[in-house]
Amino acid sequence: MKLAPLGGAPSPEHGRIGAEMSVAPAPSLRSRSVIAGAIGNMLEWYDFATYGYFSAVIGRNFFPSDSPATSLLSAFAVFAAAFFMRPIGGVVFGHIGDRYGRKSALLLSAGLMTVSTFAMGCLPTHASAGLLAPVLVVLLRLGQGLSVGGEYTSSAVFLSETAEPGRRGLTGSLACIGAAGGILLGSIAGALVTGLLTPEEVDAWGWRLPFLAGIALGAFIVVLRRHMDDRHIDEALGSDPALADHRSPLRAAIAIDGPAMARAFAMNLGIACAFYVVFVYLVTYLHTVASIPQHTAFLINALAMVTQAVCIPIAGALSDRIGRKLVLILTAAGLALLSWPLFALMAGGQVVLIVVCQIIFAVLVAGYASVIPIAFVEMFRHRTRCTALAISFNASMALVGGTAPMAATWIVHHLQFTTGPGLYVALLSAISLAAVLTMRDRTGEALT
């Protein structure tokens, strides 16, 4: 795909986007672009969720050990390693999005993830390939981490910039729906595989099926995104004279938006941890700690994801009415206060209590996760937005998001602190709450 740099001289009416946006796509084109921007996240999170759900099986097949906990920790360590590629992916795809257009970044990230996900299902195991098997797993996970580093943030930026005036919160939250939809699909795939196959069949070959099925989802997303249009965004916003002295979006982002990037990093710590503890690690936790059958754990997780998907647009629309800051304060405070007690209740193994607790988690996570990307978009300038958002978001994801399942496993199995993951989520959510209290609420203001 040939990339052409964005250009165009600014004109007085092109300095801002929002209620006064002078160039806008036709309604039908806007709708298609919004769908294409939102649905692409499904593939990224489908793959990451699938790996997390089958981490115990992957650990036995690729990182065999006399200790099941050690194999599980190894699998989650590779899960975390992929996240450390996300800041690099943020720089790469952020540069592409800021320099060559949002569409180019979204197409390339979807293509890379499609290939990596399918290849994961084709890998030889340690029993047949020896040390080559875990090496290949690591390499593929690094490629997937690179891809997802640009996907979510680029789609959040694209959706927010494409939004109709006064509906930026609702439209921007659709990026989070795509992510929730991907994890829901992963839960459904996990439930089907573990429900239809015996544990021996799942260990032998069944775990491959969700990865191989990712090729269909990826192909659909790539075709859909080929027809999206981002030209109206650049035409409306024009170029930013403040960036003229900087040679790259990365240098410009650090020079101009450095303090905002630091705040965004802190604001994202709590949700980065909560999301992956609740919707990726918790399936393993319920099975290994609460002694819940794995199939039941998948079904509970799927129910929680449905709850989250319903709450996401509600929270996004609510933020358009009462402001991003208030929604973020309420949900961050909820996670800080309730995470530890909720884990204490779930550790008892009572299915009804587990369902209630995970639904509460789903509501709180949905409220925060749906609004935070729009708040970030409003913090940064157009010409550095993809880069600044991607770096701050992915750095926090790499530090505490990708490591959350591994840290939770270590807390539970090595410290023998079964409710410890809840306390971990609570502490990081408290840090994010403090950062949110210092932000300026730009709800309703025009993007620059």
Tab-separated table of C-alpha atoms in Angstrom:
chain	number	residue	atom	x	y	z
A	1	MET	CA	0.000	0.000	0.000
A	2	LYS	CA	1.423	3.335	-1.035
A	3	LEU	CA	1.305	6.037	1.600
A	4	ALA	CA	1.175	9.693	0.708
A	5	PRO	CA	1.909	12.363	3.319
A	6	LEU	CA	-0.962	14.502	4.433
A	7	GLY	CA	-0.781	18.117	3.479
A	8	GLY	CA	-2.829	21.179	2.798
A	9	ALA	CA	-2.497	24.704	4.002
A	10	PRO	CA	-4.760	25.822	6.825
A	11	SER	CA	-7.577	28.246	6.205
A	12	PRO	CA	-9.471	30.260	8.799
A	13	GLU	CA	-12.486	27.957	8.787
A	14	HIS	CA	-10.329	24.842	9.060
A	15	GLY	CA	-8.686	25.512	12.379
A	16	ARG	CA	-11.097	23.583	14.551
A	17	ILE	CA	-13.373	20.609	14.511
A	18	GLY	CA	-16.594	20.238	16.432
A	19	ALA	CA	-19.813	22.161	16.126
A	20	GLU	CA	-18.170	24.504	13.622
A	21	MET	CA	-16.567	21.741	11.501
A	22	SER	CA	-16.723	23.053	7.925
A	23	VAL	CA	-15.934	19.829	6.073
A	24	ALA	CA	-17.891	16.730	7.062
A	25	PRO	CA	-18.578	13.410	5.422
A	26	ALA	CA	-21.987	12.472	4.099
A	27	PRO	CA	-24.123	10.674	6.717
A	28	SER	CA	-23.857	7.314	4.932
A	29	LEU	CA	-20.081	7.660	4.602
A	30	ARG	CA	-19.809	8.737	8.234
A	31	SER	CA	-21.758	5.651	9.337
A	32	ARG	CA	-19.589	3.272	7.305
A	33	SER	CA	-16.412	4.901	8.590
A	34	VAL	CA	-17.600	4.714	12.211
A	35	ILE	CA	-18.415	1.005	11.852
A	36	ALA	CA	-15.056	0.287	10.208
A	37	GLY	CA	-13.179	2.223	12.882
A	38	ALA	CA	-14.983	0.528	15.767
A	39	ILE	CA	-15.198	-3.072	14.630
A	40	GLY	CA	-11.469	-3.430	13.934
A	41	ASN	CA	-10.740	-3.562	17.648
A	42	MET	CA	-12.552	-6.869	17.811
A	43	LEU	CA	-9.685	-8.749	16.170
A	44	GLU	CA	-7.015	-7.251	18.421
A	45	TRP	CA	-8.825	-8.064	21.651
A	46	TYR	CA	-10.183	-11.362	20.369
A	47	ASP	CA	-6.613	-12.578	19.953
A	48	PHE	CA	-5.355	-11.229	23.280
A	49	ALA	CA	-8.387	-12.622	25.119
A	50	THR	CA	-8.049	-16.017	23.440
A	51	TYR	CA	-4.408	-16.253	24.475
A	52	GLY	CA	-5.297	-15.260	28.025
A	53	TYR	CA	-8.168	-17.732	28.270
A	54	PHE	CA	-6.084	-20.644	27.000
A	55	SER	CA	-2.938	-19.587	28.855
A	56	ALA	CA	-2.885	-22.718	31.014
A	57	VAL	CA	-3.094	-24.960	27.917
A	58	ILE	CA	-0.523	-22.857	26.070
A	59	GLY	CA	1.755	-23.072	29.102
A	60	ARG	CA	1.586	-26.874	29.094
A	61	ASN	CA	2.160	-27.100	25.322
A	62	PHE	CA	4.913	-24.529	24.892
A	63	PHE	CA	6.441	-24.031	28.364
A	64	PRO	CA	6.257	-27.485	30.005
A	65	SER	CA	7.282	-27.731	33.642
A	66	ASP	CA	6.855	-30.033	36.611
A	67	SER	CA	4.936	-27.185	38.256
A	68	PRO	CA	1.618	-26.099	36.644
A	69	ALA	CA	2.001	-22.679	38.285
A	70	THR	CA	5.409	-22.232	36.630
A	71	SER	CA	4.000	-23.114	33.193
A	72	LEU	CA	1.138	-20.686	33.734
A	73	LEU	CA	3.516	-17.935	34.823
A	74	SER	CA	5.632	-18.538	31.699
A	75	ALA	CA	2.581	-18.239	29.450
A	76	PHE	CA	1.488	-15.029	31.166
A	77	ALA	CA	5.058	-13.691	30.942
A	78	VAL	CA	4.859	-14.015	27.137
A	79	PHE	CA	1.429	-12.334	27.313
A	80	ALA	CA	3.138	-9.466	29.150
A	81	ALA	CA	6.061	-9.359	26.685
A	82	ALA	CA	3.639	-8.533	23.873
A	83	PHE	CA	2.499	-5.492	25.806
A	84	PHE	CA	6.030	-4.129	26.005
A	85	MET	CA	5.912	-3.866	22.214
A	86	ARG	CA	2.827	-1.680	22.435
A	87	PRO	CA	4.674	1.605	23.093
A	88	ILE	CA	6.866	0.851	20.062
A	89	GLY	CA	3.739	0.079	18.053
A	90	GLY	CA	2.287	3.321	19.338
A	91	VAL	CA	5.260	5.259	17.999
A	92	VAL	CA	5.206	3.451	14.631
A	93	PHE	CA	1.468	3.542	13.994
A	94	GLY	CA	1.067	6.912	15.694
A	95	HIS	CA	3.604	8.333	13.242
A	96	ILE	CA	1.740	6.743	10.328
A	97	GLY	CA	-1.610	8.040	11.597
A	98	ASP	CA	-0.351	11.583	12.169
A	99	ARG	CA	1.745	11.783	9.003
A	100	TYR	CA	-0.138	9.653	6.460
A	101	GLY	CA	-3.682	9.457	7.799
A	102	ARG	CA	-5.742	7.457	10.276
A	103	LYS	CA	-6.917	5.006	7.582
A	104	SER	CA	-3.382	3.897	6.710
A	105	ALA	CA	-2.561	3.148	10.354
A	106	LEU	CA	-5.785	1.207	10.879
A	107	LEU	CA	-5.353	-0.883	7.725
A	108	LEU	CA	-1.760	-1.847	8.497
A	109	SER	CA	-2.462	-2.751	12.134
A	110	ALA	CA	-5.424	-4.963	11.181
A	111	GLY	CA	-3.395	-6.759	8.496
A	112	LEU	CA	-0.491	-7.490	10.844
A	113	MET	CA	-2.775	-8.816	13.574
A	114	THR	CA	-4.684	-11.055	11.137
A	115	VAL	CA	-1.511	-12.787	9.980
A	116	SER	CA	-0.122	-13.132	13.523
A	117	THR	CA	-3.330	-14.552	14.983
A	118	PHE	CA	-3.709	-17.213	12.283
A	119	ALA	CA	-0.035	-18.168	12.559
A	120	MET	CA	-0.438	-18.693	16.314
A	121	GLY	CA	-2.890	-21.502	15.590
A	122	CYS	CA	-0.397	-23.209	13.272
A	123	LEU	CA	2.608	-23.334	15.607
A	124	PRO	CA	4.312	-26.627	16.503
A	125	THR	CA	4.356	-27.412	20.231
A	126	HIS	CA	7.367	-28.000	22.476
A	127	ALA	CA	6.878	-31.763	22.142
A	128	SER	CA	7.463	-31.639	18.369
A	129	ALA	CA	9.756	-28.635	17.894
A	130	GLY	CA	11.621	-28.313	21.180
A	131	LEU	CA	12.931	-24.855	22.092
A	132	LEU	CA	11.910	-23.480	18.689
A	133	ALA	CA	8.251	-23.656	19.763
A	134	PRO	CA	8.405	-21.122	22.640
A	135	VAL	CA	10.692	-18.880	20.565
A	136	LEU	CA	8.069	-18.753	17.802
A	137	VAL	CA	5.341	-18.002	20.342
A	138	VAL	CA	7.359	-15.072	21.676
A	139	LEU	CA	8.035	-13.697	18.185
A	140	LEU	CA	4.374	-13.868	17.198
A	141	ARG	CA	3.261	-12.257	20.431
A	142	LEU	CA	5.733	-9.437	19.875
A	143	GLY	CA	4.262	-8.875	16.402
A	144	GLN	CA	0.770	-8.837	17.852
A	145	GLY	CA	1.862	-6.375	20.525
A	146	LEU	CA	3.288	-4.094	17.853
A	147	SER	CA	-0.014	-4.210	15.992
A	148	VAL	CA	-2.299	-3.553	18.933
A	149	GLY	CA	-0.069	-0.658	19.991
A	150	GLY	CA	-1.486	1.388	17.139
A	151	GLU	CA	-4.934	-0.131	16.723
A	152	TYR	CA	-6.999	0.944	19.690
A	153	THR	CA	-5.678	4.474	19.988
A	154	SER	CA	-5.859	5.129	16.236
A	155	SER	CA	-9.461	3.957	16.108
A	156	ALA	CA	-10.382	6.050	19.170
A	157	VAL	CA	-8.858	9.121	17.544
A	158	PHE	CA	-10.557	8.429	14.212
A	159	LEU	CA	-13.969	7.880	15.791
A	160	SER	CA	-13.751	10.989	17.980
A	161	GLU	CA	-12.667	13.165	15.063
A	162	THR	CA	-15.440	11.736	12.873
A	163	ALA	CA	-18.136	12.245	15.508
A	164	GLU	CA	-21.113	14.523	15.001
A	165	PRO	CA	-21.118	17.692	17.140
A	166	GLY	CA	-22.261	16.975	20.675
A	167	ARG	CA	-21.952	13.181	20.295
A	168	ARG	CA	-18.204	12.733	20.624
A	169	GLY	CA	-18.501	10.732	23.841
A	170	LEU	CA	-21.025	8.303	22.375
A	171	THR	CA	-19.201	7.872	19.049
A	172	GLY	CA	-15.745	7.630	20.608
A	173	SER	CA	-16.947	4.978	23.044
A	174	LEU	CA	-17.576	2.656	20.098
A	175	ALA	CA	-13.831	1.933	20.051
A	176	CYS	CA	-14.301	0.380	23.472
A	177	ILE	CA	-17.307	-1.595	22.220
A	178	GLY	CA	-15.080	-3.119	19.551
A	179	ALA	CA	-12.621	-4.183	22.242
A	180	ALA	CA	-15.412	-5.571	24.427
A	181	GLY	CA	-16.854	-7.375	21.403
A	182	GLY	CA	-13.506	-9.019	20.717
A	183	ILE	CA	-13.196	-10.289	24.272
A	184	LEU	CA	-16.811	-11.464	24.142
A	185	LEU	CA	-16.077	-13.402	20.952
A	186	GLY	CA	-13.037	-14.883	22.661
A	187	SER	CA	-15.206	-15.928	25.618
A	188	ILE	CA	-17.755	-17.517	23.298
A	189	ALA	CA	-15.015	-19.345	21.387
A	190	GLY	CA	-13.520	-20.553	24.666
A	191	ALA	CA	-16.904	-21.706	25.948
A	192	LEU	CA	-17.601	-23.600	22.706
A	193	VAL	CA	-14.213	-25.299	22.616
A	194	THR	CA	-14.210	-26.302	26.281
A	195	GLY	CA	-17.885	-27.288	26.151
A	196	LEU	CA	-17.790	-29.424	22.995
A	197	LEU	CA	-14.370	-31.046	23.443
A	198	THR	CA	-12.859	-33.109	26.214
A	199	PRO	CA	-9.998	-31.593	28.249
A	200	GLU	CA	-7.600	-33.963	26.459
A	201	GLU	CA	-8.824	-32.770	23.042
A	202	VAL	CA	-8.536	-29.136	24.094
A	203	ASP	CA	-4.928	-29.723	25.205
A	204	ALA	CA	-4.041	-31.655	22.043
A	205	TRP	CA	-5.549	-29.466	19.312
A	206	GLY	CA	-8.747	-27.708	20.395
A	207	TRP	CA	-6.943	-24.605	21.673
A	208	ARG	CA	-5.835	-23.903	18.077
A	209	LEU	CA	-9.357	-23.476	16.706
A	210	PRO	CA	-10.084	-19.944	18.032
A	211	PHE	CA	-6.773	-18.677	16.634
A	212	LEU	CA	-7.365	-20.242	13.232
A	213	ALA	CA	-10.892	-18.795	13.130
A	214	GLY	CA	-9.371	-15.327	13.503
A	215	ILE	CA	-8.506	-15.309	9.785
A	216	ALA	CA	-12.180	-14.855	8.879
A	217	LEU	CA	-12.663	-11.950	11.285
A	218	GLY	CA	-9.412	-10.332	10.145
A	219	ALA	CA	-10.235	-10.581	6.441
A	220	PHE	CA	-13.652	-9.021	7.039
A	221	ILE	CA	-12.132	-6.109	8.954
A	222	VAL	CA	-9.433	-5.415	6.341
A	223	VAL	CA	-12.019	-5.364	3.528
A	224	LEU	CA	-14.301	-3.087	5.559
A	225	ARG	CA	-11.506	-0.637	6.328
A	226	ARG	CA	-10.435	-0.344	2.704
A	227	HIS	CA	-13.627	1.630	2.116
A	228	MET	CA	-13.375	4.003	5.073
A	229	ASP	CA	-12.498	7.661	4.428
A	230	ASP	CA	-10.463	9.970	6.657
A	231	ARG	CA	-9.855	12.830	4.204
A	232	HIS	CA	-12.532	15.047	5.727
A	233	ILE	CA	-10.665	15.050	9.054
A	234	ASP	CA	-7.481	16.515	7.668
A	235	GLU	CA	-9.386	18.926	5.428
A	236	ALA	CA	-11.319	20.208	8.423
A	237	LEU	CA	-8.396	20.562	10.802
A	238	GLY	CA	-5.673	21.612	8.411
A	239	SER	CA	-2.067	21.794	9.639
A	240	ASP	CA	-0.819	23.139	12.941
A	241	PRO	CA	1.736	25.989	12.750
A	242	ALA	CA	2.941	25.023	16.227
A	243	LEU	CA	4.448	21.879	14.734
A	244	ALA	CA	6.451	23.570	12.006
A	245	ASP	CA	9.723	23.448	13.952
A	246	HIS	CA	9.497	19.737	14.679
A	247	ARG	CA	10.602	17.055	12.233
A	248	SER	CA	8.377	14.246	13.482
A	249	PRO	CA	5.089	13.731	15.338
A	250	LEU	CA	7.058	12.011	18.130
A	251	ARG	CA	9.312	14.996	18.795
A	252	ALA	CA	6.362	17.351	18.517
A	253	ALA	CA	4.273	15.288	20.916
A	254	ILE	CA	6.989	15.251	23.579
A	255	ALA	CA	7.750	18.959	23.181
A	256	ILE	CA	4.176	20.208	23.102
A	257	ASP	CA	2.116	17.604	24.969
A	258	GLY	CA	4.643	16.180	27.441
A	259	PRO	CA	2.770	17.129	30.654
A	260	ALA	CA	-0.544	15.963	29.210
A	261	MET	CA	1.056	12.649	28.234
A	262	ALA	CA	2.289	12.131	31.807
A	263	ARG	CA	-1.207	12.823	33.153
A	264	ALA	CA	-2.764	10.462	30.606
A	265	PHE	CA	-0.300	7.743	31.625
A	266	ALA	CA	-1.358	8.002	35.279
A	267	MET	CA	-5.068	8.213	34.398
A	268	ASN	CA	-4.844	4.915	32.516
A	269	LEU	CA	-3.047	2.815	35.139
A	270	GLY	CA	-6.157	1.699	37.022
A	271	ILE	CA	-8.226	0.667	34.028
A	272	ALA	CA	-5.221	-1.033	32.389
A	273	CYS	CA	-4.899	-3.295	35.414
A	274	ALA	CA	-8.633	-3.748	36.061
A	275	PHE	CA	-9.485	-4.651	32.473
A	276	TYR	CA	-6.972	-7.484	32.171
A	277	VAL	CA	-7.435	-8.798	35.697
A	278	VAL	CA	-11.228	-8.892	35.394
A	279	PHE	CA	-11.697	-9.998	31.805
A	280	VAL	CA	-8.590	-12.095	31.089
A	281	TYR	CA	-7.075	-13.394	34.333
A	282	LEU	CA	-10.351	-13.921	36.200
A	283	VAL	CA	-11.325	-16.956	34.091
A	284	THR	CA	-8.148	-18.702	35.265
A	285	TYR	CA	-8.657	-17.415	38.831
A	286	LEU	CA	-12.189	-18.777	39.093
A	287	HIS	CA	-11.053	-22.179	37.834
A	288	THR	CA	-7.863	-22.541	39.879
A	289	VAL	CA	-8.736	-20.656	43.083
A	290	ALA	CA	-12.534	-20.665	43.379
A	291	SER	CA	-12.770	-24.224	41.924
A	292	ILE	CA	-15.344	-23.214	39.303
A	293	PRO	CA	-15.482	-25.439	36.186
A	294	GLN	CA	-13.646	-23.769	33.307
A	295	HIS	CA	-16.722	-23.910	31.061
A	296	THR	CA	-18.783	-22.112	33.742
A	297	ALA	CA	-16.059	-19.488	34.195
A	298	PHE	CA	-16.157	-18.768	30.461
A	299	LEU	CA	-19.941	-18.359	30.537
A	300	ILE	CA	-19.793	-15.973	33.515
A	301	ASN	CA	-17.126	-13.950	31.746
A	302	ALA	CA	-19.238	-13.828	28.580
A	303	LEU	CA	-22.182	-12.515	30.599
A	304	ALA	CA	-19.971	-9.830	32.120
A	305	MET	CA	-18.752	-8.834	28.653
A	306	VAL	CA	-22.340	-8.501	27.412
A	307	THR	CA	-23.047	-6.262	30.412
A	308	GLN	CA	-20.002	-4.181	29.615
A	309	ALA	CA	-20.948	-3.849	25.942
A	310	VAL	CA	-24.406	-2.550	26.929
A	311	CYS	CA	-22.979	-0.068	29.437
A	312	ILE	CA	-20.254	1.360	27.184
A	313	PRO	CA	-22.437	3.527	24.888
A	314	ILE	CA	-24.587	4.551	27.871
A	315	ALA	CA	-21.501	5.831	29.694
A	316	GLY	CA	-20.226	7.536	26.532
A	317	ALA	CA	-23.546	9.308	25.977
A	318	LEU	CA	-23.724	10.226	29.680
A	319	SER	CA	-20.308	11.871	29.434
A	320	ASP	CA	-21.680	14.099	26.653
A	321	ARG	CA	-24.326	15.342	29.095
A	322	ILE	CA	-22.561	15.571	32.479
A	323	GLY	CA	-18.914	15.746	31.390
A	324	ARG	CA	-16.060	13.272	31.023
A	325	LYS	CA	-14.487	14.186	34.343
A	326	LEU	CA	-17.484	13.331	36.534
A	327	VAL	CA	-17.979	9.925	34.888
A	328	LEU	CA	-14.282	9.124	35.314
A	329	ILE	CA	-14.277	10.206	38.967
A	330	LEU	CA	-17.307	8.077	39.849
A	331	THR	CA	-16.043	4.910	38.148
A	332	ALA	CA	-12.409	5.254	39.298
A	333	ALA	CA	-13.618	5.753	42.875
A	334	GLY	CA	-15.822	2.663	42.521
A	335	LEU	CA	-12.876	0.533	41.400
A	336	ALA	CA	-10.656	1.892	44.173
A	337	LEU	CA	-13.225	1.177	46.896
A	338	LEU	CA	-14.866	-2.045	45.708
A	339	SER	CA	-12.220	-4.159	43.946
A	340	TRP	CA	-10.819	-5.816	47.064
A	341	PRO	CA	-14.223	-6.645	48.642
A	342	LEU	CA	-15.473	-8.022	45.297
A	343	PHE	CA	-12.499	-10.387	45.024
A	344	ALA	CA	-13.056	-11.514	48.608
A	345	LEU	CA	-16.633	-12.455	47.717
A	346	MET	CA	-15.619	-14.268	44.510
A	347	ALA	CA	-12.922	-16.298	46.262
A	348	GLY	CA	-15.670	-18.137	48.148
A	349	GLY	CA	-16.698	-20.007	44.987
A	350	GLN	CA	-20.462	-19.283	45.118
A	351	VAL	CA	-21.585	-18.942	41.510
A	352	VAL	CA	-24.385	-16.436	42.182
A	353	LEU	CA	-22.058	-14.117	44.113
A	354	ILE	CA	-19.400	-14.456	41.429
A	355	VAL	CA	-21.893	-13.439	38.733
A	356	VAL	CA	-23.030	-10.399	40.737
A	357	CYS	CA	-19.449	-9.333	41.492
A	358	GLN	CA	-18.303	-9.675	37.910
A	359	ILE	CA	-21.302	-7.663	36.670
A	360	ILE	CA	-20.415	-4.879	39.115
A	361	PHE	CA	-16.863	-4.975	37.793
A	362	ALA	CA	-18.203	-4.878	34.228
A	363	VAL	CA	-20.272	-1.744	34.922
A	364	LEU	CA	-17.356	0.104	36.557
A	365	VAL	CA	-14.825	-0.921	33.910
A	366	ALA	CA	-17.261	-0.010	31.115
A	367	GLY	CA	-17.871	3.435	32.562
A	368	TYR	CA	-14.196	4.294	32.848
A	369	ALA	CA	-12.885	2.522	29.755
A	370	SER	CA	-15.521	4.021	27.444
A	371	VAL	CA	-14.815	7.625	28.446
A	372	ILE	CA	-11.039	7.630	28.945
A	373	PRO	CA	-10.088	7.518	25.217
A	374	ILE	CA	-12.339	10.497	24.418
A	375	ALA	CA	-10.871	12.426	27.342
A	376	PHE	CA	-7.403	11.658	25.947
A	377	VAL	CA	-8.364	12.763	22.432
A	378	GLU	CA	-9.516	16.096	23.838
A	379	MET	CA	-6.180	16.539	25.636
A	380	PHE	CA	-3.986	16.519	22.500
A	381	ARG	CA	-3.617	18.460	19.227
A	382	HIS	CA	-4.671	16.999	15.886
A	383	ARG	CA	-1.195	16.675	14.361
A	384	THR	CA	0.308	14.885	17.364
A	385	ARG	CA	-2.861	13.227	18.665
A	386	CYS	CA	-2.238	9.666	17.436
A	387	THR	CA	1.362	9.663	18.647
A	388	ALA	CA	0.810	11.360	22.019
A	389	LEU	CA	-2.217	9.242	22.853
A	390	ALA	CA	-0.618	5.989	21.680
A	391	ILE	CA	2.567	6.472	23.714
A	392	SER	CA	0.899	7.470	26.991
A	393	PHE	CA	-1.859	4.847	26.678
A	394	ASN	CA	0.405	1.979	25.620
A	395	ALA	CA	3.150	2.775	28.124
A	396	SER	CA	0.682	2.315	30.973
A	397	MET	CA	-0.717	-0.804	29.303
A	398	ALA	CA	2.796	-2.243	29.013
A	399	LEU	CA	3.649	-1.469	32.632
A	400	VAL	CA	0.526	-2.744	34.391
A	401	GLY	CA	-1.937	-4.035	31.768
A	402	GLY	CA	0.104	-6.764	30.130
A	403	THR	CA	1.736	-7.741	33.406
A	404	ALA	CA	-1.571	-7.810	35.335
A	405	PRO	CA	-2.369	-11.539	34.780
A	406	MET	CA	1.220	-12.498	35.606
A	407	ALA	CA	1.281	-10.264	38.695
A	408	ALA	CA	-2.081	-11.605	39.856
A	409	THR	CA	-0.875	-15.197	39.394
A	410	TRP	CA	2.271	-14.467	41.410
A	411	ILE	CA	0.279	-12.759	44.183
A	412	VAL	CA	-2.127	-15.691	44.462
A	413	HIS	CA	0.265	-18.647	44.097
A	414	HIS	CA	3.515	-17.342	45.598
A	415	LEU	CA	2.236	-14.941	48.249
A	416	GLN	CA	-0.783	-17.159	48.964
A	417	PHE	CA	-2.899	-13.982	48.992
A	418	THR	CA	-6.065	-15.061	47.199
A	419	THR	CA	-7.744	-11.639	47.355
A	420	GLY	CA	-4.520	-9.802	46.506
A	421	PRO	CA	-5.420	-9.131	42.843
A	422	GLY	CA	-8.379	-7.053	44.040
A	423	LEU	CA	-6.132	-4.947	46.259
A	424	TYR	CA	-3.724	-4.490	43.344
A	425	VAL	CA	-6.548	-3.157	41.143
A	426	ALA	CA	-7.756	-0.889	43.963
A	427	LEU	CA	-4.343	0.737	44.540
A	428	LEU	CA	-3.749	1.498	40.870
A	429	SER	CA	-7.300	2.813	40.489
A	430	ALA	CA	-6.639	5.216	43.371
A	431	ILE	CA	-3.611	6.586	41.500
A	432	SER	CA	-5.738	7.100	38.384
A	433	LEU	CA	-8.437	8.821	40.433
A	434	ALA	CA	-5.876	11.308	41.754
A	435	ALA	CA	-4.738	12.048	38.180
A	436	VAL	CA	-8.326	12.503	36.951
A	437	LEU	CA	-8.947	15.089	39.666
A	438	THR	CA	-6.197	17.266	38.124
A	439	MET	CA	-7.510	17.150	34.522
A	440	ARG	CA	-9.363	19.928	32.756
A	441	ASP	CA	-12.758	18.798	31.455
A	442	ARG	CA	-12.992	19.741	27.769
A	443	THR	CA	-16.407	18.186	27.129
A	444	GLY	CA	-18.189	20.207	24.461
A	445	GLU	CA	-15.088	22.142	23.409
A	446	ALA	CA	-13.975	22.001	19.781
A	447	LEU	CA	-10.981	19.831	18.952
A	448	THR	CA	-7.886	21.685	17.772
